[in-house]
Amino acid sequence: MSLRRQAYEWRNIVPGTTTTVCNTGHPILTYDAAGAVEARAIQLNADQSIDIMVGDIGNNLEMPAELRAHQFIIIDSIGCYPYQAGINIRIGTTRYFQNPDGIPDRGMPASAMPFQPITIPAGRQNLGYYDKLVPPVYVLPGQPWGIEFTSWATLNAGSPAPSTDNDIARAYVRYLLIDGSDQLIAMKLLKANIPVSADNIQWYKQELIRSKIKQDMGIKATLEETLGDSPRKVI
């Protein structure tokens, strides 16, 4: 497939010796005989930027995100939790969210781009999940990229065992991975200043098909005009 929707969720939790881990690398909270959680959250210091994919904290991937020469990515959804944290997109050495003076900061705060657990502390409003990044961020072929989580307060001091999902910091990214022939179309759309999206890629394909059909019909019409009523030799 040339167009694939993918998502990645990071959680600040590491398993204990007997903790169950699902096949996507996320620890599942289990309890020992005394009722204690067999996992712990890692202490996150203030202004400590963490790459959620390869930051060595929580669940991680084995390799950093880097596009191959035939791949194109559209990042269109990000979010994080708790409220004392922010999230940023890094492409190469450039951070997407910056201060007015152009200096990168912690990123967009969780209150603006939330990714909250279902259960929330009493008295706090549930803002839900931020589902649309406008405009989306393009990652071009060959570019390394990542999502950075930064807290402006110390979280999970002492690396305690979490008792609920509210105790676990998290971040999320969703993107469209484009490769193969669709990546070539994406680059053509980009050069033409046309927004790159799944719909526009399909539209471009349809235009190519229509153009080919018109060309074939034009050749047929020209042949009919040239031959006219000339006798045809049937073999």
Coordinates of N, CA and C in Angstrom, one line a residue:
M1 N 0.8 -1.2 0.0 CA 0.0 0.0 0.0 C 0.9 1.2 0.0
S2 N 0.4 2.3 -0.7 CA 1.2 3.5 -0.8 C 0.8 4.6 0.2
L3 N -0.4 4.4 0.7 CA -0.9 5.4 1.7 C -1.3 4.6 3.0
R4 N -0.6 4.9 4.1 CA -0.9 4.2 5.3 C -1.1 5.1 6.5
R5 N -2.1 5.0 7.2 CA -2.4 5.8 8.4 C -1.7 5.1 9.6
Q6 N -0.8 5.8 10.3 CA -0.1 5.2 11.4 C -0.2 6.1 12.7
A7 N -0.1 5.5 13.8 CA -0.1 6.3 15.1 C 0.8 5.7 16.1
Y8 N 1.3 6.5 17.0 CA 2.2 6.1 18.1 C 1.9 6.7 19.4
E9 N 1.7 6.0 20.4 CA 1.5 6.5 21.8 C 2.6 6.2 22.7
W10 N 3.1 7.2 23.4 CA 4.2 7.1 24.4 C 3.6 7.2 25.8
R11 N 4.0 6.4 26.7 CA 3.6 6.4 28.1 C 4.8 6.3 29.0
N12 N 4.9 7.2 30.0 CA 6.0 7.2 31.0 C 5.8 6.1 32.0
I13 N 6.0 4.9 31.6 CA 5.9 3.8 32.6 C 6.8 2.7 32.1
V14 N 7.4 2.0 33.1 CA 8.3 0.9 32.8 C 7.8 -0.3 33.6
P15 N 7.9 -1.5 33.0 CA 7.3 -2.7 33.7 C 8.2 -3.2 34.8
G16 N 7.5 -3.9 35.7 CA 8.3 -4.6 36.8 C 8.7 -6.0 36.2
T17 N 9.2 -6.8 37.1 CA 9.8 -8.1 36.6 C 8.7 -9.1 36.2
T18 N 7.5 -8.9 36.7 CA 6.4 -9.8 36.3 C 5.2 -9.1 35.6
T19 N 5.5 -7.8 35.2 CA 4.4 -7.1 34.5 C 4.1 -7.6 33.1
T20 N 2.8 -7.6 32.8 CA 2.4 -8.0 31.5 C 2.7 -6.9 30.5
V21 N 3.2 -7.2 29.3 CA 3.5 -6.2 28.3 C 2.8 -6.7 27.0
C22 N 2.0 -5.7 26.4 CA 1.2 -6.1 25.2 C 2.2 -6.1 24.0
N23 N 1.7 -6.5 22.9 CA 2.6 -6.7 21.7 C 3.0 -5.4 21.1
T24 N 2.5 -4.2 21.5 CA 3.0 -3.0 21.0 C 4.0 -2.3 22.0
G25 N 4.4 -3.0 23.0 CA 5.4 -2.5 24.0 C 4.9 -1.7 25.1
H26 N 3.6 -1.7 25.3 CA 3.0 -0.9 26.4 C 2.8 -1.8 27.6
P27 N 3.4 -1.4 28.8 CA 3.1 -2.2 30.0 C 1.6 -2.1 30.4
I28 N 1.1 -3.2 30.9 CA -0.3 -3.3 31.4 C -0.2 -3.4 32.9
L29 N -0.9 -2.5 33.6 CA -0.7 -2.5 35.1 C -1.3 -3.8 35.7
T30 N -0.4 -4.5 36.4 CA -0.8 -5.7 37.1 C -0.4 -5.5 38.6
Y31 N -0.9 -6.3 39.4 CA -0.7 -6.2 40.9 C -0.1 -7.4 41.5
D32 N 0.7 -7.2 42.5 CA 1.3 -8.4 43.2 C 0.3 -8.9 44.2
A33 N 0.7 -9.8 45.0 CA -0.2 -10.4 46.0 C -0.6 -9.4 47.1
A34 N 0.2 -8.4 47.3 CA -0.1 -7.4 48.3 C -1.0 -6.2 47.7
G35 N -1.3 -6.3 46.4 CA -2.1 -5.3 45.8 C -1.3 -4.1 45.3
A36 N 0.0 -4.2 45.2 CA 0.9 -3.1 44.7 C 1.0 -3.2 43.2
V37 N 1.1 -2.1 42.5 CA 1.3 -2.1 41.1 C 2.7 -2.6 40.7
E38 N 2.8 -3.5 39.8 CA 4.1 -4.0 39.4 C 4.7 -3.2 38.2
A39 N 4.8 -1.9 38.4 CA 5.4 -1.1 37.3 C 5.7 0.3 38.0
R40 N 6.5 1.1 37.4 CA 6.7 2.4 37.9 C 6.8 3.5 36.9
A41 N 6.5 4.7 37.2 CA 6.7 5.8 36.3 C 8.1 6.4 36.6
I42 N 8.7 7.0 35.6 CA 10.1 7.5 35.7 C 9.9 9.0 36.0
Q43 N 10.8 9.5 36.9 CA 10.8 10.9 37.3 C 11.2 11.7 36.1
L44 N 10.4 12.7 35.7 CA 10.7 13.6 34.6 C 11.0 15.0 35.2
N45 N 12.2 15.5 35.0 CA 12.6 16.8 35.5 C 12.0 17.9 34.7
A46 N 11.9 19.1 35.3 CA 11.4 20.3 34.6 C 12.4 20.6 33.4
D47 N 11.7 21.0 32.3 CA 12.4 21.3 31.1 C 13.3 20.2 30.5
Q48 N 13.0 19.0 30.8 CA 13.7 17.8 30.3 C 13.0 17.4 29.0
S49 N 13.5 17.6 27.8 CA 12.9 17.2 26.6 C 13.2 15.8 26.3
I50 N 12.1 15.1 26.0 CA 12.2 13.6 25.8 C 11.6 13.3 24.4
D51 N 12.4 12.6 23.6 CA 12.0 12.1 22.3 C 11.1 10.9 22.6
I52 N 9.8 11.0 22.3 CA 8.9 9.9 22.7 C 9.1 8.6 22.0
M53 N 9.9 8.6 20.9 CA 10.2 7.4 20.2 C 11.5 6.7 20.6
V54 N 12.5 7.5 20.9 CA 13.8 6.9 21.2 C 14.5 7.6 22.4
G55 N 13.7 8.1 23.3 CA 14.2 8.9 24.4 C 14.6 8.1 25.7
D56 N 14.6 6.7 25.6 CA 15.0 5.8 26.7 C 14.2 6.0 27.9
I57 N 13.0 6.5 27.8 CA 12.1 6.6 28.9 C 10.7 6.1 28.4
G58 N 10.1 5.2 29.2 CA 8.8 4.6 28.8 C 9.0 3.7 27.6
N59 N 7.9 3.5 26.9 CA 8.0 2.6 25.7 C 8.7 3.3 24.6
N60 N 9.6 2.7 23.9 CA 10.4 3.3 22.8 C 10.5 2.3 21.6
L61 N 10.8 2.9 20.5 CA 11.2 2.2 19.3 C 12.7 1.8 19.3
E62 N 13.1 0.9 18.5 CA 14.5 0.5 18.4 C 15.3 1.5 17.6
M63 N 14.7 2.2 16.6 CA 15.4 3.1 15.8 C 14.7 4.4 15.7
P64 N 15.4 5.5 15.6 CA 14.8 6.9 15.4 C 14.0 7.0 14.2
A65 N 13.0 7.8 14.2 CA 12.2 8.0 13.0 C 13.0 8.8 11.9
E66 N 13.2 8.2 10.8 CA 13.9 8.8 9.6 C 13.3 8.3 8.3
L67 N 12.9 9.2 7.5 CA 12.3 8.8 6.2 C 13.3 8.3 5.2
R68 N 12.9 7.2 4.5 CA 13.7 6.8 3.4 C 13.5 7.7 2.2
A69 N 14.3 7.5 1.2 CA 14.2 8.4 0.0 C 12.9 8.4 -0.7
H70 N 12.1 7.3 -0.5 CA 10.9 7.2 -1.3 C 9.6 7.4 -0.4
Q71 N 9.8 8.0 0.8 CA 8.7 8.2 1.8 C 8.5 9.7 2.0
F72 N 7.2 10.0 2.4 CA 6.7 11.3 2.7 C 5.7 11.2 3.8
I73 N 5.8 12.1 4.8 CA 4.9 12.0 5.9 C 4.1 13.3 6.1
I74 N 2.9 13.1 6.5 CA 2.0 14.3 6.9 C 1.6 14.0 8.3
I75 N 2.2 14.9 9.2 CA 1.8 14.8 10.7 C 0.6 15.7 10.9
D76 N -0.6 15.1 11.2 CA -1.8 15.9 11.3 C -2.5 15.9 12.7
S77 N -1.9 15.1 13.6 CA -2.5 15.0 15.0 C -1.4 14.7 16.0
I78 N -1.4 15.6 17.1 CA -0.5 15.3 18.2 C -1.2 15.7 19.5
G79 N -0.7 15.2 20.6 CA -1.3 15.6 21.9 C -0.5 15.1 23.0
C80 N -0.7 15.6 24.2 CA 0.1 15.1 25.4 C -0.7 15.3 26.7
Y81 N -0.2 14.8 27.8 CA -0.8 14.9 29.1 C 0.3 14.7 30.1
P82 N 0.4 15.3 31.2 CA -0.6 16.2 31.8 C -0.5 17.7 31.4
Y83 N -1.3 18.5 32.1 CA -1.3 19.9 31.7 C 0.0 20.7 31.9
Q84 N 0.9 20.2 32.8 CA 2.2 20.9 33.0 C 3.2 20.6 32.0
A85 N 2.8 20.1 30.8 CA 3.7 19.6 29.8 C 3.4 20.2 28.4
G86 N 4.3 20.2 27.5 CA 4.1 20.6 26.2 C 4.6 19.6 25.2
I87 N 4.3 19.8 23.9 CA 4.7 18.8 22.9 C 5.2 19.6 21.7
N88 N 6.3 19.1 21.0 CA 6.8 19.8 19.9 C 7.2 18.8 18.8
I89 N 7.3 19.2 17.6 CA 7.7 18.4 16.4 C 9.1 18.8 16.0
R90 N 10.0 17.9 15.9 CA 11.3 18.2 15.5 C 11.6 17.5 14.1
I91 N 12.0 18.4 13.2 CA 12.4 17.9 11.9 C 13.9 18.3 11.7
G92 N 14.8 17.3 11.6 CA 16.2 17.6 11.6 C 16.6 18.2 12.9
T93 N 17.0 19.4 12.9 CA 17.4 20.1 14.2 C 16.4 21.3 14.4
T94 N 15.3 21.4 13.7 CA 14.4 22.5 13.8 C 13.1 22.1 14.5
R95 N 12.7 22.9 15.5 CA 11.5 22.6 16.2 C 10.3 23.4 15.6
Y96 N 9.2 22.8 15.4 CA 8.1 23.4 14.7 C 7.5 24.5 15.5
F97 N 7.2 24.4 16.7 CA 6.6 25.4 17.6 C 7.7 26.3 18.2
Q98 N 7.6 27.6 17.9 CA 8.7 28.5 18.4 C 8.0 29.7 19.0
N99 N 8.8 30.4 19.8 CA 8.4 31.7 20.3 C 8.3 32.8 19.2
P100 N 7.7 33.9 19.4 CA 7.6 35.0 18.4 C 9.0 35.4 18.0
D101 N 10.0 35.3 18.8 CA 11.4 35.7 18.4 C 12.1 34.6 17.6
G102 N 11.4 33.5 17.4 CA 12.0 32.4 16.6 C 12.8 31.4 17.4
I103 N 12.9 31.6 18.7 CA 13.6 30.6 19.5 C 12.7 29.5 20.0
P104 N 13.1 28.2 19.7 CA 12.2 27.1 20.1 C 12.0 27.1 21.6
D105 N 10.8 26.7 22.0 CA 10.4 26.6 23.4 C 10.0 25.1 23.7
R106 N 9.2 25.0 24.8 CA 8.7 23.6 25.1 C 7.8 23.1 24.1
G107 N 7.1 23.9 23.3 CA 6.1 23.5 22.4 C 4.7 23.9 22.8
M108 N 3.8 23.3 22.1 CA 2.4 23.6 22.4 C 1.9 22.9 23.7
P109 N 1.3 23.7 24.6 CA 0.9 23.1 25.9 C -0.2 22.1 25.8
A110 N -0.2 21.2 26.7 CA -1.2 20.1 26.7 C -2.6 20.6 26.8
S111 N -2.8 21.8 27.4 CA -4.2 22.4 27.5 C -4.7 22.8 26.1
A112 N -3.7 23.0 25.2 CA -4.1 23.4 23.8 C -4.2 22.1 22.9
M113 N -3.4 21.1 23.2 CA -3.4 19.9 22.4 C -3.4 18.7 23.4
P114 N -4.6 18.5 24.0 CA -4.7 17.4 25.0 C -4.7 16.0 24.5
F115 N -4.2 15.1 25.3 CA -4.4 13.7 25.0 C -4.6 13.1 26.4
Q116 N -5.8 13.1 26.9 CA -6.1 12.8 28.3 C -6.6 11.4 28.4
P117 N -6.3 10.8 29.6 CA -7.0 9.5 29.9 C -8.5 9.7 30.1
I118 N -9.2 8.5 30.1 CA -10.6 8.6 30.2 C -11.0 9.1 31.5
T119 N -10.4 8.7 32.6 CA -10.7 9.1 33.9 C -9.8 10.3 34.3
I120 N -10.3 11.4 34.9 CA -9.6 12.6 35.2 C -9.8 12.9 36.7
P121 N -8.8 13.7 37.3 CA -9.0 14.1 38.7 C -10.3 14.8 38.9
A122 N -10.8 14.7 40.1 CA -12.1 15.4 40.4 C -11.9 16.9 40.3
G123 N -12.9 17.5 39.8 CA -13.0 19.0 39.7 C -12.2 19.5 38.4
R124 N -11.6 18.6 37.6 CA -10.9 19.1 36.4 C -11.7 18.8 35.2
Q125 N -11.8 19.8 34.3 CA -12.6 19.6 33.1 C -11.9 18.7 32.1
N126 N -12.6 17.8 31.5 CA -12.0 16.9 30.4 C -12.1 17.6 29.1
L127 N -10.9 18.0 28.6 CA -10.9 18.7 27.3 C -10.9 17.8 26.1
G128 N -10.7 16.5 26.4 CA -10.8 15.5 25.3 C -9.5 15.3 24.6
Y129 N -9.6 15.0 23.3 CA -8.5 14.7 22.4 C -8.4 15.7 21.3
Y130 N -7.2 16.3 21.1 CA -7.0 17.3 20.0 C -6.8 16.5 18.7
D131 N -7.7 16.6 17.8 CA -7.7 15.7 16.6 C -7.2 16.3 15.3
K132 N -6.8 17.6 15.3 CA -6.5 18.1 14.0 C -5.4 19.2 14.1
L133 N -4.3 19.0 13.5 CA -3.2 20.0 13.4 C -3.3 20.7 12.1
V134 N -3.6 22.1 12.3 CA -3.8 22.9 11.1 C -2.8 24.0 11.1
P135 N -2.0 24.2 10.0 CA -1.9 23.2 8.9 C -1.1 22.0 9.3
P136 N -1.2 20.9 8.6 CA -0.4 19.7 8.9 C 1.1 20.0 8.7
V137 N 1.9 19.2 9.2 CA 3.4 19.3 9.1 C 3.9 18.2 8.1
Y138 N 4.6 18.7 7.1 CA 5.2 17.7 6.1 C 6.6 17.4 6.5
V139 N 6.9 16.1 6.4 CA 8.3 15.6 6.6 C 8.7 15.0 5.2
L140 N 9.7 15.6 4.7 CA 10.1 15.3 3.3 C 11.1 14.0 3.3
P141 N 11.2 13.4 2.1 CA 12.0 12.2 2.0 C 13.4 12.5 2.5
G142 N 13.9 11.5 3.3 CA 15.3 11.6 3.9 C 15.4 12.4 5.1
Q143 N 14.4 13.1 5.6 CA 14.5 13.9 6.8 C 14.3 13.1 8.1
P144 N 15.2 13.2 9.1 CA 15.0 12.7 10.4 C 14.0 13.5 11.1
W145 N 13.1 12.9 12.0 CA 12.1 13.7 12.7 C 11.8 13.0 14.0
G146 N 11.1 13.7 14.9 CA 10.7 13.2 16.1 C 9.7 14.0 16.8
I147 N 9.1 13.5 17.9 CA 8.1 14.2 18.7 C 8.7 14.4 20.1
E148 N 8.8 15.6 20.6 CA 9.4 15.8 21.9 C 8.4 16.2 23.0
F149 N 8.5 15.6 24.1 CA 7.6 15.9 25.3 C 8.5 16.6 26.3
T150 N 8.0 17.8 26.8 CA 8.7 18.5 27.8 C 7.8 19.0 28.9
S151 N 8.2 18.8 30.1 CA 7.4 19.2 31.3 C 8.1 20.5 31.9
W152 N 7.3 21.4 32.3 CA 7.8 22.6 33.0 C 7.7 22.5 34.5
A153 N 7.4 21.3 35.0 CA 7.4 21.0 36.4 C 7.9 19.5 36.6
T154 N 8.5 19.2 37.7 CA 8.9 17.8 38.0 C 7.7 16.9 38.0
L155 N 7.7 15.8 37.3 CA 6.6 14.9 37.3 C 7.1 13.5 37.9
N156 N 6.2 12.9 38.6 CA 6.5 11.5 39.1 C 7.8 11.5 39.9
A157 N 7.9 12.5 40.8 CA 9.1 12.6 41.7 C 9.4 11.3 42.4
G158 N 10.6 10.8 42.4 CA 10.9 9.5 43.1 C 10.5 8.3 42.3
S159 N 10.1 8.4 41.1 CA 9.7 7.3 40.2 C 8.7 6.3 41.0
P160 N 7.6 6.8 41.3 CA 6.6 6.0 42.1 C 5.9 5.0 41.2
A161 N 5.2 4.1 41.9 CA 4.4 3.1 41.2 C 3.0 3.8 40.9
P162 N 2.6 3.9 39.7 CA 1.3 4.6 39.4 C 0.1 3.8 39.9
S163 N -0.9 4.5 40.3 CA -2.1 3.7 40.8 C -3.2 3.8 39.8
T164 N -3.2 4.9 38.9 CA -4.2 5.0 37.9 C -3.5 5.6 36.6
D165 N -4.3 5.7 35.5 CA -3.7 6.3 34.3 C -3.4 7.8 34.5
N166 N -4.1 8.4 35.5 CA -3.9 9.8 35.7 C -2.4 10.1 36.2
D167 N -1.7 9.1 36.7 CA -0.4 9.2 37.2 C 0.7 9.1 36.1
I168 N 0.2 8.8 34.9 CA 1.2 8.4 33.8 C 1.2 9.5 32.7
A169 N 2.3 10.2 32.5 CA 2.4 11.1 31.4 C 2.4 10.4 30.1
R170 N 1.9 11.1 29.1 CA 1.7 10.4 27.8 C 1.8 11.4 26.7
A171 N 2.0 10.9 25.5 CA 2.0 11.7 24.3 C 1.6 10.9 23.1
Y172 N 1.1 11.5 22.0 CA 0.5 10.8 20.9 C 0.8 11.5 19.6
V173 N 1.1 10.8 18.6 CA 1.2 11.4 17.2 C 0.5 10.5 16.2
R174 N -0.1 11.1 15.3 CA -0.8 10.3 14.2 C -0.3 11.0 12.9
Y175 N 0.0 10.1 11.9 CA 0.5 10.7 10.6 C 0.1 9.8 9.5
L176 N 0.2 10.4 8.3 CA -0.1 9.6 7.1 C 1.3 9.3 6.4
L177 N 1.6 8.1 6.2 CA 2.8 7.7 5.6 C 2.6 7.4 4.1
I178 N 3.3 8.1 3.2 CA 3.1 8.0 1.8 C 4.4 7.5 1.2
D179 N 4.3 6.4 0.4 CA 5.5 5.9 -0.3 C 5.2 5.4 -1.6
G180 N 6.2 4.9 -2.3 CA 6.0 4.4 -3.7 C 5.6 5.5 -4.7
S181 N 4.8 5.2 -5.6 CA 4.4 6.1 -6.6 C 3.6 7.3 -6.0
D182 N 2.9 7.1 -4.9 CA 2.2 8.2 -4.3 C 3.1 9.3 -3.7
Q183 N 4.3 8.8 -3.3 CA 5.3 9.8 -2.8 C 5.7 10.8 -4.0
L184 N 5.8 10.2 -5.2 CA 6.2 11.1 -6.3 C 5.1 12.1 -6.6
I185 N 3.8 11.7 -6.5 CA 2.7 12.6 -6.7 C 2.7 13.6 -5.6
A186 N 3.0 13.2 -4.3 CA 3.0 14.2 -3.2 C 4.0 15.3 -3.5
M187 N 5.2 14.9 -4.0 CA 6.2 15.9 -4.3 C 5.8 16.8 -5.4
K188 N 5.1 16.3 -6.4 CA 4.5 17.2 -7.5 C 3.5 18.2 -7.0
L189 N 2.6 17.7 -6.1 CA 1.6 18.6 -5.5 C 2.3 19.7 -4.7
L190 N 3.4 19.3 -3.9 CA 4.1 20.3 -3.1 C 4.8 21.3 -4.0
K191 N 5.4 20.9 -5.1 CA 6.0 21.9 -6.0 C 5.0 22.8 -6.6
A192 N 3.7 22.3 -6.8 CA 2.7 23.1 -7.4 C 1.9 24.0 -6.4
N193 N 2.4 24.0 -5.1 CA 1.7 24.7 -4.0 C 0.3 24.2 -3.8
I194 N 0.1 22.9 -4.0 CA -1.2 22.3 -3.7 C -1.1 21.5 -2.4
P195 N -2.0 21.7 -1.5 CA -1.9 20.9 -0.2 C -1.8 19.4 -0.4
V196 N -0.9 18.8 0.2 CA -0.7 17.3 0.1 C -1.6 16.6 1.1
S197 N -2.5 15.8 0.6 CA -3.4 15.1 1.4 C -3.8 13.8 0.6
A198 N -4.4 12.9 1.3 CA -4.9 11.6 0.7 C -5.9 11.9 -0.4
D199 N -6.8 12.9 -0.2 CA -7.8 13.3 -1.2 C -7.2 13.9 -2.4
N200 N -6.2 14.8 -2.2 CA -5.6 15.4 -3.3 C -4.7 14.5 -4.1
I201 N -4.1 13.5 -3.5 CA -3.3 12.5 -4.2 C -4.3 11.6 -5.1
Q202 N -5.4 11.3 -4.6 CA -6.4 10.5 -5.4 C -6.9 11.4 -6.5
W203 N -7.2 12.7 -6.2 CA -7.6 13.6 -7.3 C -6.6 13.7 -8.4
Y204 N -5.3 13.8 -8.1 CA -4.2 13.8 -9.1 C -4.2 12.6 -9.9
K205 N -4.4 11.4 -9.3 CA -4.4 10.2 -10.0 C -5.6 10.2 -11.0
Q206 N -6.7 10.6 -10.6 CA -7.9 10.7 -11.5 C -7.7 11.6 -12.6
E207 N -7.0 12.7 -12.4 CA -6.7 13.7 -13.5 C -5.7 13.0 -14.5
L208 N -4.8 12.3 -14.0 CA -3.9 11.6 -14.9 C -4.6 10.6 -15.8
I209 N -5.6 9.8 -15.2 CA -6.4 8.9 -15.9 C -7.2 9.6 -17.0
R210 N -7.9 10.7 -16.5 CA -8.7 11.4 -17.5 C -7.9 12.0 -18.6
S211 N -6.7 12.5 -18.3 CA -5.8 13.0 -19.4 C -5.4 11.9 -20.4
K212 N -5.1 10.7 -19.9 CA -4.7 9.6 -20.7 C -5.9 9.2 -21.6
I213 N -7.1 9.2 -21.0 CA -8.3 8.8 -21.8 C -8.5 9.8 -22.9
K214 N -8.4 11.1 -22.6 CA -8.6 12.2 -23.6 C -7.5 12.1 -24.7
Q215 N -6.3 11.8 -24.4 CA -5.3 11.6 -25.4 C -5.6 10.5 -26.3
D216 N -6.0 9.3 -25.7 CA -6.3 8.2 -26.5 C -7.5 8.5 -27.4
M217 N -8.5 9.2 -26.9 CA -9.7 9.5 -27.7 C -9.3 10.5 -28.9
G218 N -8.4 11.4 -28.6 CA -7.9 12.3 -29.6 C -7.2 11.6 -30.7
I219 N -6.4 10.6 -30.4 CA -5.7 9.8 -31.4 C -6.7 9.1 -32.3
K220 N -7.7 8.5 -31.6 CA -8.7 7.8 -32.4 C -9.5 8.7 -33.3
A221 N -9.8 9.9 -32.8 CA -10.6 10.8 -33.7 C -9.7 11.3 -34.9
T222 N -8.4 11.5 -34.6 CA -7.5 11.9 -35.7 C -7.4 10.8 -36.8
L223 N -7.3 9.6 -36.4 CA -7.2 8.4 -37.3 C -8.5 8.3 -38.1
E224 N -9.7 8.5 -37.5 CA -10.9 8.5 -38.2 C -11.0 9.6 -39.3
E225 N -10.6 10.8 -38.9 CA -10.6 11.9 -39.9 C -9.6 11.6 -41.0
T226 N -8.5 11.0 -40.8 CA -7.5 10.7 -41.8 C -7.9 9.6 -42.7
L227 N -8.4 8.6 -42.2 CA -8.8 7.4 -43.0 C -10.1 7.7 -43.7
G228 N -11.1 8.3 -43.0 CA -12.4 8.6 -43.6 C -13.1 7.4 -44.1
D229 N -13.5 7.4 -45.4 CA -14.2 6.2 -45.9 C -13.3 5.3 -46.7
S230 N -12.0 5.4 -46.5 CA -11.0 4.6 -47.3 C -11.3 3.1 -47.0
P231 N -11.1 2.3 -48.0 CA -11.4 0.9 -47.8 C -10.4 0.3 -46.8
R232 N -10.9 -0.6 -46.0 CA -10.1 -1.2 -45.0 C -9.7 -2.7 -45.4
K233 N -8.5 -3.0 -45.2 CA -8.1 -4.4 -45.5 C -8.1 -5.2 -44.3
V234 N -8.9 -6.3 -44.3 CA -9.1 -7.2 -43.2 C -8.3 -8.4 -43.4
I235 N -7.4 -8.8 -42.4 CA -6.6 -9.9 -42.6 C -7.2 -11.0 -41.7

